[in-house]
PDB file of C-alpha atoms in Angstrom:
ATOM      1  CA  MET A 829     -14.651  26.744  48.410  1.00  0.00           C
ATOM      2  CA  LYS A 830     -14.718  27.891  44.769  1.00  0.00           C
ATOM      3  CA  ARG A 831     -14.183  24.350  43.552  1.00  0.00           C
ATOM      4  CA  SER A 832     -17.187  23.003  45.450  1.00  0.00           C
ATOM      5  CA  ILE A 833     -19.383  25.730  43.956  1.00  0.00           C
ATOM      6  CA  VAL A 834     -18.198  24.871  40.454  1.00  0.00           C
ATOM      7  CA  VAL A 835     -18.877  21.157  41.049  1.00  0.00           C
ATOM      8  CA  PHE A 836     -22.337  21.951  42.443  1.00  0.00           C
ATOM      9  CA  VAL A 837     -23.235  24.169  39.453  1.00  0.00           C
ATOM     10  CA  ALA A 838     -21.929  21.535  37.034  1.00  0.00           C
ATOM     11  CA  ALA A 839     -24.027  18.870  38.730  1.00  0.00           C
ATOM     12  CA  LEU A 840     -27.129  21.034  38.486  1.00  0.00           C
ATOM     13  CA  SER A 841     -26.579  21.699  34.799  1.00  0.00           C
ATOM     14  CA  GLY A 842     -26.659  17.955  34.162  1.00  0.00           C
ATOM     15  CA  CYS A 843     -30.082  17.525  35.767  1.00  0.00           C
ATOM     16  CA  LEU A 844     -32.863  16.349  33.531  1.00  0.00           C
ATOM     17  CA  THR A 845     -35.865  18.659  33.722  1.00  0.00           C
ATOM     18  CA  GLN A 846     -39.215  19.037  32.046  1.00  0.00           C
ATOM     19  CA  GLU A 847     -37.776  22.003  30.162  1.00  0.00           C
ATOM     20  CA  ASN A 848     -34.611  20.345  28.838  1.00  0.00           C
ATOM     21  CA  PHE A 849     -35.943  16.830  28.223  1.00  0.00           C
ATOM     22  CA  PRO A 850     -37.113  17.459  24.616  1.00  0.00           C
ATOM     23  CA  GLU A 851     -33.705  18.823  23.615  1.00  0.00           C
ATOM     24  CA  ARG A 852     -31.790  16.061  25.364  1.00  0.00           C
ATOM     25  CA  VAL A 853     -33.906  13.229  23.937  1.00  0.00           C
ATOM     26  CA  THR A 854     -33.775  14.618  20.391  1.00  0.00           C
ATOM     27  CA  LEU A 855     -30.013  15.050  20.609  1.00  0.00           C
ATOM     28  CA  ALA A 856     -29.602  11.463  21.872  1.00  0.00           C
ATOM     29  CA  ALA A 857     -31.884  10.182  19.103  1.00  0.00           C
ATOM     30  CA  CYS A 858     -29.969  12.084  16.439  1.00  0.00           C
ATOM     31  CA  GLU A 859     -26.628  10.810  17.705  1.00  0.00           C
ATOM     32  CA  ARG A 860     -27.950   7.232  17.609  1.00  0.00           C
ATOM     33  CA  LEU A 861     -29.414   7.697  14.131  1.00  0.00           C
ATOM     34  CA  GLN A 862     -26.008   8.847  12.967  1.00  0.00           C
ATOM     35  CA  GLU A 863     -24.396   5.786  14.596  1.00  0.00           C
ATOM     36  CA  CYS A 864     -27.026   3.267  13.542  1.00  0.00           C
ATOM     37  CA  ASP A 865     -27.822   4.410  10.023  1.00  0.00           C
ATOM     38  CA  ALA A 866     -25.213   6.846   8.778  1.00  0.00           C
ATOM     39  CA  SER A 867     -26.441   6.723   5.167  1.00  0.00           C
ATOM     40  CA  VAL A 868     -29.964   7.844   6.144  1.00  0.00           C
ATOM     41  CA  PHE A 869     -28.545  10.430   8.544  1.00  0.00           C
ATOM     42  CA  ASP A 870     -26.211  11.849   5.885  1.00  0.00           C
ATOM     43  CA  THR A 871     -29.054  12.002   3.356  1.00  0.00           C
ATOM     44  CA  LEU A 872     -31.278  13.985   5.714  1.00  0.00           C
ATOM     45  CA  TYR A 873     -28.893  16.127   7.754  1.00  0.00           C
ATOM     46  CA  ASP A 874     -25.606  17.982   7.570  1.00  0.00           C
ATOM     47  CA  SER A 875     -24.948  17.629  11.310  1.00  0.00           C
ATOM     48  CA  THR A 876     -26.329  16.343  14.585  1.00  0.00           C
ATOM     49  CA  GLY A 877     -27.401  19.910  15.335  1.00  0.00           C
ATOM     50  CA  ASP A 878     -29.456  20.037  12.129  1.00  0.00           C
ATOM     51  CA  CYS A 879     -31.140  16.783  13.084  1.00  0.00           C
ATOM     52  CA  ARG A 880     -31.908  18.053  16.590  1.00  0.00           C
ATOM     53  CA  ASP A 881     -33.252  21.357  15.263  1.00  0.00           C
ATOM     54  CA  ASP A 882     -35.441  19.527  12.763  1.00  0.00           C
ATOM     55  CA  SER A 883     -37.222  17.431  15.386  1.00  0.00           C
ATOM     56  CA  LEU A 884     -37.018  19.608  18.503  1.00  0.00           C
ATOM     57  CA  ASP A 885     -40.107  21.702  17.731  1.00  0.00           C
ATOM     58  CA  VAL A 886     -42.268  18.587  17.484  1.00  0.00           C
ATOM     59  CA  TRP A 887     -41.012  17.272  20.828  1.00  0.00           C
ATOM     60  CA  GLU A 888     -41.393  20.644  22.548  1.00  0.00           C
ATOM     61  CA  GLU A 889     -44.930  21.144  21.251  1.00  0.00           C
ATOM     62  CA  GLY A 890     -45.944  17.627  22.237  1.00  0.00           C
ATOM     63  CA  ALA A 891     -44.405  17.971  25.701  1.00  0.00           C
ATOM     64  CA  ASP A 892     -46.097  21.347  26.263  1.00  0.00           C
ATOM     65  CA  CYS A 893     -49.414  19.857  25.181  1.00  0.00           C
ATOM     66  CA  LEU A 894     -49.093  16.938  27.599  1.00  0.00           C
ATOM     67  CA  ILE A 895     -48.196  19.200  30.515  1.00  0.00           C
ATOM     68  CA  GLU A 896     -51.060  21.591  29.731  1.00  0.00           C
ATOM     69  CA  ALA A 897     -53.447  18.612  29.616  1.00  0.00           C
ATOM     70  CA  GLY A 898     -52.461  17.668  33.157  1.00  0.00           C
ATOM     71  CA  CYS A 899     -49.770  15.043  32.613  1.00  0.00           C
ATOM     72  CA  ALA A 900     -46.852  15.081  35.038  1.00  0.00           C
ATOM     73  CA  PHE A 901     -43.250  14.942  33.897  1.00  0.00           C
ATOM     74  CA  ASP A 902     -41.433  11.918  35.333  1.00  0.00           C
ATOM     75  CA  ALA A 903     -37.706  12.717  35.428  1.00  0.00           C
ATOM     76  CA  GLU A 904     -36.732   9.141  36.292  1.00  0.00           C
ATOM     77  CA  ALA A 905     -38.646   7.695  33.326  1.00  0.00           C
ATOM     78  CA  ALA A 906     -37.284  10.453  31.086  1.00  0.00           C
ATOM     79  CA  SER A 907     -33.760   9.565  32.169  1.00  0.00           C
ATOM     80  CA  GLU A 908     -34.454   5.891  31.415  1.00  0.00           C
ATOM     81  CA  CYS A 909     -35.777   6.935  28.001  1.00  0.00           C
ATOM     82  CA  ILE A 910     -32.573   8.782  27.144  1.00  0.00           C
ATOM     83  CA  ALA A 911     -30.450   5.887  28.407  1.00  0.00           C
ATOM     84  CA  GLU A 912     -32.499   3.445  26.332  1.00  0.00           C
ATOM     85  CA  VAL A 913     -32.082   5.627  23.241  1.00  0.00           C
ATOM     86  CA  ARG A 914     -28.322   5.883  23.780  1.00  0.00           C
ATOM     87  CA  GLU A 915     -27.749   2.230  24.623  1.00  0.00           C
ATOM     88  CA  GLY A 916     -30.517   0.364  22.800  1.00  0.00           C
ATOM     89  CA  GLU A 917     -30.160  -1.896  19.819  1.00  0.00           C
ATOM     90  CA  CYS A 918     -30.152   0.046  16.577  1.00  0.00           C
ATOM     91  CA  GLY A 919     -33.099  -1.926  15.207  1.00  0.00           C
ATOM     92  CA  ASP A 920     -35.190  -1.009  18.247  1.00  0.00           C
ATOM     93  CA  LEU A 921     -34.621   2.711  17.819  1.00  0.00           C
ATOM     94  CA  THR A 922     -36.158   3.326  14.429  1.00  0.00           C
ATOM     95  CA  ASP A 923     -39.148   4.956  16.110  1.00  0.00           C
ATOM     96  CA  LEU A 924     -38.798   6.651  19.491  1.00  0.00           C
ATOM     97  CA  LEU A 925     -42.385   5.744  20.257  1.00  0.00           C
ATOM     98  CA  GLY A 926     -41.185   2.163  20.245  1.00  0.00           C
ATOM     99  CA  VAL A 927     -38.859   2.926  23.150  1.00  0.00           C
ATOM    100  CA  ALA A 928     -41.137   1.994  26.054  1.00  0.00           C
ATOM    101  CA  SER A 929     -39.561   4.276  28.635  1.00  0.00           C
ATOM    102  CA  CYS A 930     -40.051   7.323  26.388  1.00  0.00           C
ATOM    103  CA  ALA A 931     -43.799   6.799  26.532  1.00  0.00           C
ATOM    104  CA  GLN A 932     -43.520   6.883  30.328  1.00  0.00           C
ATOM    105  CA  ALA A 933     -41.698  10.235  30.512  1.00  0.00           C
ATOM    106  CA  TYR A 934     -45.083  11.882  30.981  1.00  0.00           C
ATOM    107  CA  ASP A 935     -47.445  10.338  33.505  1.00  0.00           C
ATOM    108  CA  CYS A 936     -50.917  10.832  32.077  1.00  0.00           C
ATOM    109  CA  GLY A 937     -54.312   9.643  33.144  1.00  0.00           C
ATOM    110  CA  LEU A 938     -56.925   8.707  30.577  1.00  0.00           C
ATOM    111  CA  THR A 939     -58.606  12.118  30.846  1.00  0.00           C
ATOM    112  CA  ASP A 940     -55.222  13.826  30.367  1.00  0.00           C
ATOM    113  CA  LEU A 941     -54.593  11.801  27.216  1.00  0.00           C
ATOM    114  CA  ILE A 942     -58.016  12.652  25.846  1.00  0.00           C
ATOM    115  CA  ASP A 943     -57.383  16.344  26.556  1.00  0.00           C
ATOM    116  CA  ALA A 944     -53.972  16.129  24.919  1.00  0.00           C
ATOM    117  CA  GLY A 945     -55.249  14.189  21.910  1.00  0.00           C
ATOM    118  CA  ALA A 946     -56.078  17.309  19.957  1.00  0.00           C
ATOM    119  CA  CYS A 947     -52.554  18.673  19.945  1.00  0.00           C
ATOM    120  CA  VAL A 948     -50.088  15.813  20.440  1.00  0.00           C
ATOM    121  CA  VAL A 949     -48.182  15.246  17.220  1.00  0.00           C
ATOM    122  CA  PHE A 950     -45.665  12.610  18.310  1.00  0.00           C
TER     123      PHE A 950
END
């Protein structure tokens, strides 16, 4: 019985949510930057944690802005985004906005995007 509870809790902790997406995508991006361009990474950061900390605020603020504007978080698209960041070609990952699935992590209508335009800093 205890084992099944531990497995269930572990499975839940791995779930991608609106709240943990910014941290997970920035961590994946930082790990790939370190893999794909170690000289740039080493010039800018001392560790993957430093990289994540440096860009996390921007992602969190942008995500909060999109949600407040009425956009809906799409966990499936967010998961595809992270997979694309982790597995994509290094040349394709120089700008996360260029990763198509990352743009789909938030489902926004035109009005939502206009409302979010004032505060999105991605």
